[in-house]
Coordinates of C-alpha atoms in Angstrom, one line a residue:
Chain K
X1 CA -18.3 -41.4 -5.8
X2 CA -16.0 -38.1 -7.3
X3 CA -17.5 -35.5 -9.5
X4 CA -15.2 -32.4 -10.8
X5 CA -17.5 -30.3 -12.2
X6 CA -13.9 -28.3 -14.2
X7 CA -13.2 -26.7 -17.2
X8 CA -10.3 -27.5 -19.5
X9 CA -8.6 -24.2 -19.2
X10 CA -9.2 -23.3 -16.0
X11 CA -5.4 -22.7 -13.6
X12 CA -8.1 -23.9 -10.6
X13 CA -9.4 -27.2 -12.1
X14 CA -6.5 -28.2 -13.0
X15 CA -4.8 -28.0 -10.1
X16 CA -7.2 -30.0 -8.7
X17 CA -7.2 -31.8 -10.8
X18 CA -3.2 -33.2 -10.6
X19 CA -4.1 -33.5 -7.0
X20 CA -6.9 -36.0 -8.1
X21 CA -4.1 -37.9 -10.6
X22 CA -1.0 -38.1 -7.7
X23 CA -4.2 -39.4 -5.7
X24 CA -4.4 -42.1 -7.5
X25 CA -8.6 -41.3 -7.2
X26 CA -11.0 -42.4 -10.2
X27 CA -13.2 -39.8 -11.1
X28 CA -16.3 -38.6 -13.4
X29 CA -16.3 -35.0 -14.6
X30 CA -18.4 -32.6 -15.6
X31 CA -16.7 -30.0 -18.1
X32 CA -17.5 -26.2 -18.4
X33 CA -17.3 -23.9 -21.4
X34 CA -16.7 -20.6 -19.2
X35 CA -17.4 -18.5 -22.6
X36 CA -20.7 -19.7 -23.5
X37 CA -22.0 -18.9 -19.3
X38 CA -21.9 -22.2 -18.7
X39 CA -21.0 -21.8 -14.9
X40 CA -24.3 -19.0 -14.5
X41 CA -26.7 -21.7 -15.2
X42 CA -28.7 -22.1 -12.6
X43 CA -28.0 -26.0 -12.2
X44 CA -24.1 -25.3 -11.8
X45 CA -25.4 -22.1 -9.5
X46 CA -27.1 -24.9 -6.8
X47 CA -23.5 -26.2 -6.4
X48 CA -21.9 -23.8 -6.4
X49 CA -23.6 -20.1 -5.3
X50 CA -20.1 -18.3 -6.8
X51 CA -20.6 -19.2 -9.9
X52 CA -16.8 -20.4 -10.9
X53 CA -15.2 -23.9 -11.3
X54 CA -13.9 -26.0 -8.9
X55 CA -17.1 -28.3 -7.8
X56 CA -16.4 -31.5 -6.1
X57 CA -18.6 -34.0 -5.3
X58 CA -17.6 -36.6 -3.2
X59 CA -20.6 -39.3 -1.6
X60 CA -23.3 -36.4 -2.3
X61 CA -21.0 -33.3 0.2
X62 CA -20.2 -30.4 -1.2
X63 CA -16.5 -29.6 -2.1
X64 CA -16.4 -25.6 -3.5
X65 CA -12.9 -23.3 -3.4
X66 CA -10.6 -25.6 -5.1
X67 CA -7.5 -24.9 -2.3
X68 CA -10.3 -26.3 -0.1
X69 CA -10.4 -28.9 -2.1
X70 CA -7.2 -29.7 -2.4
X71 CA -6.6 -30.0 2.1
X72 CA -9.7 -31.8 1.2
X73 CA -8.8 -34.1 -1.3
X74 CA -4.9 -34.7 0.9
X75 CA -7.7 -35.9 4.6
X76 CA -9.8 -38.0 2.7
X77 CA -7.3 -39.8 1.0
X78 CA -4.5 -39.8 2.5
X79 CA -1.4 -41.4 0.6
X80 CA -0.2 -40.2 -0.6
X81 CA 0.3 -37.2 2.1
X82 CA 0.8 -34.3 0.2
X83 CA 0.9 -31.6 3.2
X84 CA 4.5 -31.7 5.7
X85 CA 5.4 -32.9 8.3
X86 CA 7.2 -29.7 9.7
X87 CA 4.2 -27.5 11.3
X88 CA 6.7 -24.8 9.8
X89 CA 6.8 -26.2 6.4
X90 CA 3.4 -26.8 6.3
X91 CA 2.8 -23.1 7.1
X92 CA 4.6 -22.6 4.0
X93 CA 2.5 -25.1 1.5
X94 CA -1.1 -22.8 2.9
X95 CA 0.9 -19.0 2.7
X96 CA 1.5 -20.5 -1.1
X97 CA -2.0 -21.7 -1.4
X98 CA -3.6 -18.2 0.0
X99 CA -0.5 -16.1 -2.5
X100 CA -2.5 -18.5 -5.0
X101 CA -5.5 -17.1 -4.4
X102 CA -4.9 -13.9 -3.5
X103 CA -3.1 -12.5 -5.5
X104 CA -1.8 -14.3 -7.9
X105 CA -5.2 -15.8 -9.2
X106 CA -6.3 -11.9 -10.6
X107 CA -3.1 -10.9 -11.8
X108 CA -3.0 -14.0 -14.7
X109 CA -6.7 -13.5 -16.0
X110 CA -5.3 -9.9 -16.0
X111 CA -3.5 -11.1 -18.6
X112 CA -5.3 -14.0 -20.2
X113 CA -8.0 -11.4 -20.6
X114 CA -5.5 -9.2 -22.1
X115 CA -4.0 -11.1 -24.6
X116 CA -6.0 -14.8 -25.0
X117 CA -9.5 -13.7 -24.5
X118 CA -9.3 -10.7 -25.9
X119 CA -8.8 -12.1 -28.9
X120 CA -12.2 -14.3 -29.1
X121 CA -14.1 -11.8 -27.2
X122 CA -12.8 -8.6 -29.6
X123 CA -15.3 -10.2 -32.0
X124 CA -18.0 -9.6 -30.8
X125 CA -20.0 -6.8 -31.5
X126 CA -20.5 -4.0 -29.0
X127 CA -24.1 -5.5 -28.2
X128 CA -23.2 -8.9 -26.8
X129 CA -19.6 -7.9 -25.7
X130 CA -21.1 -4.9 -23.2
X131 CA -24.0 -8.0 -22.3
X132 CA -20.7 -10.2 -21.6
X133 CA -19.8 -7.7 -19.1
X134 CA -23.1 -7.1 -17.6
X135 CA -24.0 -10.5 -16.8
X136 CA -20.2 -10.7 -14.6
X137 CA -21.7 -10.5 -10.9
X138 CA -18.3 -9.8 -8.7
X139 CA -18.4 -5.6 -10.1
X140 CA -14.8 -5.4 -8.9
X141 CA -13.7 -8.4 -11.4
X142 CA -16.0 -7.1 -13.6
X143 CA -14.0 -3.7 -14.5
X144 CA -10.6 -5.6 -14.2
X145 CA -12.0 -8.3 -16.8
X146 CA -13.1 -5.7 -18.8
X147 CA -9.8 -3.1 -19.0
X148 CA -7.6 -5.7 -19.8
X149 CA -10.5 -6.4 -22.3
X150 CA -10.2 -2.9 -24.1
X151 CA -6.9 -2.0 -23.2
X152 CA -5.2 -5.0 -23.7
X153 CA -0.8 -5.2 -22.2
X154 CA -1.4 -1.6 -22.5
X155 CA -4.2 -1.4 -19.3
X156 CA -2.1 -0.1 -15.6
X157 CA -3.4 -3.4 -14.2
X158 CA -1.2 -5.8 -16.2
X159 CA 1.6 -3.7 -14.9
X160 CA 0.9 -4.3 -11.6
X161 CA 0.3 -8.1 -11.9
X162 CA 3.3 -9.0 -14.1
X163 CA 5.3 -6.5 -10.5
X164 CA 2.7 -9.7 -8.5
X165 CA 4.2 -12.2 -10.1
X166 CA 7.3 -10.6 -9.8
X167 CA 7.4 -10.7 -6.4
X168 CA 6.0 -13.9 -6.5
X169 CA 9.5 -15.4 -8.3
X170 CA 11.4 -13.7 -6.1
X171 CA 9.8 -15.6 -3.5
X172 CA 9.7 -18.7 -5.1
X173 CA 13.2 -18.9 -6.1
X174 CA 14.4 -19.0 -2.6
X175 CA 12.5 -20.9 -1.5
X176 CA 13.1 -23.7 -3.8
X177 CA 17.1 -23.0 -3.3
X178 CA 17.7 -25.9 -1.0
X179 CA 14.9 -27.7 -1.9
X180 CA 13.8 -29.9 -5.0
X181 CA 10.3 -28.5 -3.9
X182 CA 8.9 -25.8 -2.7
X183 CA 7.8 -27.1 1.0
X184 CA 10.6 -29.2 1.3
X185 CA 10.9 -32.8 -0.3
X186 CA 8.6 -34.4 -1.9
X187 CA 6.1 -32.3 -3.9
X188 CA 3.0 -31.3 -2.2
X189 CA -0.3 -28.8 -2.6
X190 CA 2.1 -26.0 -3.2
X191 CA 3.7 -27.7 -6.1
X192 CA 0.0 -28.9 -7.7
X193 CA -1.2 -25.0 -7.2
X194 CA 1.5 -22.7 -8.4
X195 CA 2.1 -25.4 -11.9
X196 CA -1.3 -24.2 -13.2
X197 CA 0.0 -20.8 -13.1
X198 CA 3.6 -20.7 -13.7
X199 CA 1.5 -22.7 -17.0
X200 CA -0.7 -20.5 -17.9
X201 CA 2.3 -17.1 -17.6
X202 CA 4.3 -19.7 -20.0
X203 CA 1.3 -20.6 -22.3
X204 CA 1.3 -15.9 -22.7
X205 CA 4.7 -14.8 -23.0
X206 CA 5.8 -14.2 -19.5
X207 CA 9.0 -17.5 -19.1
X208 CA 11.0 -14.1 -18.6
X209 CA 9.8 -13.6 -15.9
X210 CA 11.8 -16.9 -14.6
X211 CA 15.1 -16.3 -17.5
X212 CA 18.0 -15.9 -14.7
X213 CA 16.1 -17.9 -11.9
X214 CA 17.5 -22.0 -12.2
X215 CA 15.2 -23.1 -9.2
X216 CA 12.3 -22.0 -10.8
X217 CA 13.9 -23.0 -14.2
X218 CA 14.9 -26.6 -12.0
X219 CA 11.3 -26.4 -10.3
X220 CA 9.1 -25.9 -13.6
X221 CA 11.1 -28.6 -15.8
X222 CA 10.4 -31.7 -13.2
X223 CA 6.8 -30.3 -12.8
X224 CA 6.7 -31.3 -16.4
X225 CA 8.0 -34.4 -16.4
X226 CA 6.0 -36.2 -13.2
X227 CA 4.1 -38.2 -15.9
X228 CA 0.8 -36.3 -14.3
X229 CA 1.7 -33.3 -15.7
X230 CA 1.0 -33.6 -19.4
X231 CA -3.5 -35.8 -18.3
X232 CA -4.1 -33.1 -16.5
X233 CA -2.8 -30.2 -18.4
X234 CA -2.3 -30.1 -22.6
X235 CA -4.3 -33.0 -23.0
X236 CA -7.0 -31.8 -21.9
X237 CA -6.9 -28.2 -24.5
X238 CA -9.0 -28.6 -27.1
X239 CA -8.6 -26.9 -30.4
X240 CA -10.9 -23.8 -29.6
X241 CA -8.5 -23.9 -26.1
X242 CA -5.1 -24.2 -28.9
X243 CA -7.3 -21.0 -31.0
X244 CA -7.4 -18.8 -27.7
X245 CA -4.2 -19.2 -26.4
X246 CA -2.2 -19.0 -30.0
X247 CA -0.8 -15.2 -29.4
X248 CA 1.5 -13.3 -30.2
X249 CA 3.8 -14.0 -27.1
X250 CA 6.7 -12.2 -28.0
X251 CA 4.5 -8.8 -27.9
X252 CA 3.7 -10.3 -23.8
X253 CA 7.6 -11.4 -23.3
X254 CA 8.2 -7.4 -24.6
X255 CA 5.9 -6.2 -22.1
X256 CA 7.9 -7.8 -19.1
X257 CA 11.0 -6.1 -19.7
X258 CA 9.6 -3.1 -20.1
X259 CA 7.9 -3.2 -16.9
X260 CA 10.2 -4.9 -15.2
X261 CA 12.8 -2.5 -16.5
X262 CA 11.4 0.5 -14.7
Chain U
X1 CA 10.0 -20.4 21.9
X2 CA 7.0 -18.2 20.6
X3 CA 6.8 -15.1 20.7
X4 CA 3.5 -13.1 19.2
X5 CA 4.5 -9.5 16.9
X6 CA 0.6 -8.3 17.7
X7 CA -1.4 -5.3 18.8
X8 CA -4.5 -4.7 21.0
X9 CA -7.0 -4.2 19.0
X10 CA -5.8 -5.9 15.5
X11 CA -8.3 -8.1 14.5
X12 CA -6.2 -10.5 13.0
X13 CA -4.2 -10.4 16.1
X14 CA -7.7 -11.8 18.6
X15 CA -7.8 -14.6 16.3
X16 CA -4.4 -15.6 17.2
X17 CA -4.0 -14.5 20.8
X18 CA -7.7 -17.0 20.7
X19 CA -6.6 -19.9 19.4
X20 CA -3.2 -19.3 22.2
X21 CA -6.1 -19.4 24.6
X22 CA -8.0 -22.3 23.9
X23 CA -4.2 -24.3 24.0
X24 CA -3.5 -22.8 26.8
X25 CA -0.2 -21.7 24.9
X26 CA 2.6 -20.0 26.2
X27 CA 4.4 -16.9 25.1
X28 CA 5.8 -13.5 25.3
X29 CA 4.6 -10.8 23.7
X30 CA 5.9 -9.0 20.9
X31 CA 3.6 -4.9 21.3
X32 CA 4.1 -3.7 17.9
X33 CA 2.0 -0.7 17.5
X34 CA 0.5 0.5 14.3
X35 CA -0.6 3.3 14.7
X36 CA 2.7 5.6 15.4
X37 CA 4.0 3.2 12.4
X38 CA 6.2 0.0 15.1
X39 CA 5.0 -2.3 11.7
X40 CA 7.2 0.1 8.8
X41 CA 10.5 -0.6 11.0
X42 CA 13.1 -3.3 8.8
X43 CA 13.2 -5.8 11.5
X44 CA 9.9 -6.1 11.6
X45 CA 9.6 -6.0 8.3
X46 CA 12.2 -8.9 7.5
X47 CA 9.4 -11.1 9.8
X48 CA 6.6 -9.8 7.6
X49 CA 7.5 -8.2 4.3
X50 CA 4.0 -7.0 4.4
X51 CA 4.6 -5.0 7.5
X52 CA 1.0 -6.7 10.1
X53 CA 0.3 -7.8 12.0
X54 CA -0.3 -10.8 13.7
X55 CA 3.2 -12.7 13.6
X56 CA 5.1 -16.2 15.1
X57 CA 7.4 -16.6 15.4
X58 CA 8.6 -20.0 16.6
X59 CA 12.4 -20.7 17.7
X60 CA 13.2 -18.1 15.0
X61 CA 11.3 -19.0 12.5
X62 CA 8.7 -16.3 11.4
X63 CA 4.9 -17.8 10.5
X64 CA 2.9 -15.3 9.3
X65 CA -0.9 -14.3 7.3
X66 CA -3.2 -15.0 11.4
X67 CA -5.3 -18.2 9.2
X68 CA -2.8 -19.8 8.7
X69 CA -0.8 -18.9 12.1
X70 CA -4.3 -20.3 13.5
X71 CA -4.1 -24.1 11.3
X72 CA -0.1 -24.3 12.6
X73 CA -1.8 -23.9 16.5
X74 CA -3.8 -26.6 15.9
X75 CA -1.0 -28.7 14.5
X76 CA 1.2 -28.4 17.0
X77 CA -1.2 -28.1 19.7
X78 CA -3.8 -30.8 19.2
X79 CA -5.7 -30.3 22.4
X80 CA -7.7 -29.5 23.0
X81 CA -8.7 -29.2 18.7
X82 CA -10.3 -26.8 16.7
X83 CA -11.1 -28.6 13.8
X84 CA -13.4 -31.0 13.2
X85 CA -12.6 -34.6 13.0
X86 CA -14.5 -35.1 9.6
X87 CA -12.9 -33.3 6.3
X88 CA -16.4 -32.7 4.7
X89 CA -16.3 -30.2 8.3
X90 CA -13.2 -29.3 8.5
X91 CA -13.2 -27.8 4.7
X92 CA -16.7 -25.2 5.7
X93 CA -15.0 -24.7 8.8
X94 CA -12.0 -23.8 5.9
X95 CA -15.1 -22.3 3.7
X96 CA -15.9 -20.2 7.0
X97 CA -12.4 -19.2 8.0
X98 CA -11.8 -17.9 4.0
X99 CA -14.8 -14.8 5.5
X100 CA -12.9 -12.7 5.7
X101 CA -10.1 -12.7 4.2
X102 CA -12.3 -12.2 0.7
X103 CA -13.2 -8.7 2.3
X104 CA -15.0 -9.1 5.2
X105 CA -11.7 -7.5 6.4
X106 CA -11.5 -4.7 4.5
X107 CA -14.4 -4.5 5.4
X108 CA -14.1 -4.3 9.4
X109 CA -11.3 -1.2 8.6
X110 CA -13.6 0.6 6.3
X111 CA -16.6 0.3 9.6
X112 CA -14.1 1.2 11.9
X113 CA -11.5 3.9 9.6
X114 CA -14.8 6.3 8.8
X115 CA -16.7 5.2 12.5
X116 CA -14.0 5.9 15.0
X117 CA -10.3 6.2 14.1
X118 CA -11.8 8.8 10.7
X119 CA -12.2 11.6 14.0
X120 CA -8.6 11.4 15.0
X121 CA -7.3 11.4 11.4
X122 CA -8.4 14.4 11.2
X123 CA -7.2 16.3 13.9
X124 CA -4.0 15.9 12.4
X125 CA -2.1 18.9 10.2
X126 CA -2.6 17.7 6.7
X127 CA 1.0 16.4 6.6
X128 CA 1.1 13.9 9.6
X129 CA -2.8 12.3 7.8
X130 CA -1.3 12.2 4.3
X131 CA 1.8 11.1 5.8
X132 CA -0.1 8.4 7.9
X133 CA -2.7 7.1 4.8
X134 CA 0.2 7.1 2.6
X135 CA 2.3 4.7 4.9
X136 CA 0.3 2.1 4.3
X137 CA 1.6 -1.0 1.8
X138 CA -1.3 -2.5 0.0
X139 CA -2.2 -0.6 -2.6
X140 CA -5.2 -1.9 -2.0
X141 CA -6.3 -0.9 1.4
X142 CA -4.4 2.6 0.7
X143 CA -7.1 3.6 -1.6
X144 CA -10.2 3.0 1.0
X145 CA -9.2 3.2 3.4
X146 CA -8.0 6.9 2.6
X147 CA -11.4 6.6 1.4
X148 CA -13.5 5.7 5.1
X149 CA -11.0 8.7 6.9
X150 CA -11.9 11.9 4.3
X151 CA -15.2 11.1 3.4
X152 CA -16.4 8.9 5.8
X153 CA -19.9 6.4 5.1
X154 CA -20.7 9.0 2.3
X155 CA -17.2 6.6 -0.1
X156 CA -19.3 3.0 -1.5
X157 CA -16.6 1.3 -0.2
X158 CA -18.7 2.3 3.5
X159 CA -22.1 1.0 1.0
X160 CA -20.8 -2.4 0.2
X161 CA -19.4 -2.8 3.6
X162 CA -21.8 -2.6 4.9
X163 CA -23.8 -4.7 3.1
X164 CA -21.2 -7.4 3.1
X165 CA -21.2 -7.2 7.1
X166 CA -25.3 -7.8 6.5
X167 CA -24.5 -10.8 4.2
X168 CA -22.1 -12.7 6.3
X169 CA -23.9 -11.8 9.7
X170 CA -27.5 -13.3 7.3
X171 CA -25.5 -16.3 6.5
X172 CA -24.0 -17.4 10.0
X173 CA -27.9 -16.5 11.1
X174 CA -29.3 -19.8 9.2
X175 CA -25.4 -22.0 10.1
X176 CA -26.2 -20.6 14.2
X177 CA -29.9 -21.7 13.6
X178 CA -28.9 -26.3 12.3
X179 CA -25.5 -25.8 14.0
X180 CA -24.5 -24.0 17.7
X181 CA -21.2 -23.0 16.0
X182 CA -21.2 -22.2 12.9
X183 CA -17.9 -25.4 11.7
X184 CA -21.2 -28.3 13.3
X185 CA -21.3 -29.3 16.9
X186 CA -17.7 -27.8 18.2
X187 CA -15.7 -25.1 18.8
X188 CA -14.1 -24.5 15.8
X189 CA -11.5 -21.9 14.1
X190 CA -14.3 -20.8 12.1
X191 CA -16.3 -19.6 15.4
X192 CA -12.4 -17.4 16.2
X193 CA -12.4 -15.9 12.7
X194 CA -15.2 -14.9 12.5
X195 CA -15.3 -13.2 16.6
X196 CA -12.8 -10.3 16.2
X197 CA -15.0 -9.2 13.1
X198 CA -19.0 -9.6 14.7
X199 CA -17.1 -8.4 18.0
X200 CA -16.0 -5.2 16.5
X201 CA -19.4 -4.7 14.8
X202 CA -20.7 -5.1 18.2
X203 CA -18.9 -2.9 20.7
X204 CA -19.1 0.2 18.0
X205 CA -23.2 -0.7 18.5
X206 CA -24.3 -2.0 14.8
X207 CA -25.8 -5.7 16.7
X208 CA -27.5 -3.8 19.2
X209 CA -31.3 -5.4 17.5
X210 CA -30.2 -8.7 17.0
X211 CA -31.8 -10.7 19.5
X212 CA -35.4 -9.8 17.5
X213 CA -33.9 -9.8 14.1
X214 CA -30.9 -12.6 14.3
X215 CA -30.9 -14.1 17.2
X216 CA -29.6 -17.3 16.6
X217 CA -26.4 -14.9 15.7
X218 CA -27.1 -12.7 19.8
X219 CA -27.0 -16.6 21.1
X220 CA -23.6 -16.8 19.5
X221 CA -22.1 -13.9 20.7
X222 CA -22.9 -14.4 24.0
X223 CA -22.1 -17.7 24.2
X224 CA -17.8 -16.4 22.2
X225 CA -17.4 -13.6 24.9
X226 CA -18.4 -15.8 28.0
X227 CA -15.7 -17.7 26.8
X228 CA -12.2 -17.8 29.3
X229 CA -10.3 -16.9 25.5
X230 CA -12.5 -14.2 24.9
X231 CA -11.7 -12.7 28.4
X232 CA -7.6 -13.0 27.6
X233 CA -7.5 -12.5 23.6
X234 CA -10.0 -9.8 23.5
X235 CA -11.4 -7.9 26.9
X236 CA -7.5 -7.3 28.4
X237 CA -7.3 -6.1 24.9
X238 CA -9.6 -3.1 24.8
X239 CA -9.1 -0.7 27.7
X240 CA -12.5 1.3 29.2
X241 CA -12.2 4.2 27.5
X242 CA -11.4 3.0 24.1
X243 CA -14.6 0.6 24.9
X244 CA -16.5 3.7 25.4
X245 CA -15.0 5.1 22.4
X246 CA -16.3 2.8 20.2
X247 CA -19.8 2.2 21.2
X248 CA -19.5 7.0 21.4
X249 CA -18.7 7.0 18.0
X250 CA -20.6 4.2 16.6
X251 CA -23.9 5.3 18.3
X252 CA -22.9 8.9 16.4
X253 CA -23.3 6.6 12.8
X254 CA -26.4 4.5 14.1
X255 CA -28.3 6.4 10.8
X256 CA -25.8 6.0 8.8
X257 CA -24.9 2.0 9.3
X258 CA -29.4 1.7 8.8
X259 CA -28.3 3.7 4.7
X260 CA -25.9 1.8 4.0
X261 CA -27.6 -0.8 4.4
X262 CA -30.3 0.1 1.8
X263 CA -28.7 2.1 -0.7
X264 CA -28.6 1.0 -4.3

């Protein structure tokens, strides 16, 4: 039996939902509300001491870290295969997953907190907002969130995030030059990993990143056309989610262009 | 043809040399002197835009990131296996392999720069020192390296580095009380991933009390140090003068390390 602890909009959860869907697996879900701090309850921390989603439990075995969950699912359920057979292309898949973990995850978090989440958080009283930040265990993450919420799109972290995304987009464009997918001719864990990060970028108004990158545009259109895309990404959004992400996209677009033109 | 672009003491290069040695894979070395800045040549940057070692080049195809290189080596050379067969155990192995990537790597750099490298760097001219510190590509690493060199153990980065080390060592101690190796009954990429980082701490002398305080970890250190791949991948690349210098410099910081363990 597969159980996934996840969240509606969580980029890391989307990665896993996409793979579960592409593998045709049945699973039970438990939605955590991150805005309300469900990830910090003692019960959840017993499963995932890092207090983040998603967490997969398969026949009683707990697997954490979305990139590791992706690898686990591909190995525990080998059909259809989501890793290339060629070892060099396999390394390319892992490099994309690592880039997402090491760079893009923090980057899109910064822009999300500077726009969508900021919209919700600045409605809190100063005391409640301070308490919100105080609950965040990782000091580096706490500071990133604080700067993003306090300064919005003007935050220096936003400039860094945009530049990191731009570099990644340049690499995606190159990797997609001769192949349909990021690591060859089949959909792989690399495509699973990048889809939510490009989807989120678009939601926030960052599609200028691929205005002059036709390979990415072609790839993203193909990702959206897959039958799994709607059920895994758009259909799970609540009204509160849609409201939170109803942000002035043209402002993000303008800031993005300003940063990249400099 | 397998070429490895590497440096003698680089922790990530050690990781890859350990795997290659365990598998008995022949490789040609392309030595990059990272102290002299050879990683910044256009030729090397073409192989790795991050200007970091190691890079494995397989018939002209570069593979970078040591964790990824080792997964490549495991897949391309399945015997002897360095991964458990069961997917759950593999997931646990990969969680261990992620530990260096999630902070331990930066912490190791902080520690080495504060305890050892800074002595040499502080004797440079101001201009040479500034150029050296500015040459680090990753801005996060550049900030930490500068602080470690200029402030030694006084910088909060060192408090965080030491405390992260101690958390990892506690986790290893607990795991090794349950399983012989980090990912289960057999030696794996998890043990390989942690070896260079633990070994660096041991070489600096900060693990001298582990026989009493962390007996499982101490036993694991004995086992990994006596493997053939350790001789080929670690000992053969650490000259005597360096081993002595690391121990002496680390010894001078023993009190600083102990204070950082408990600092608020």
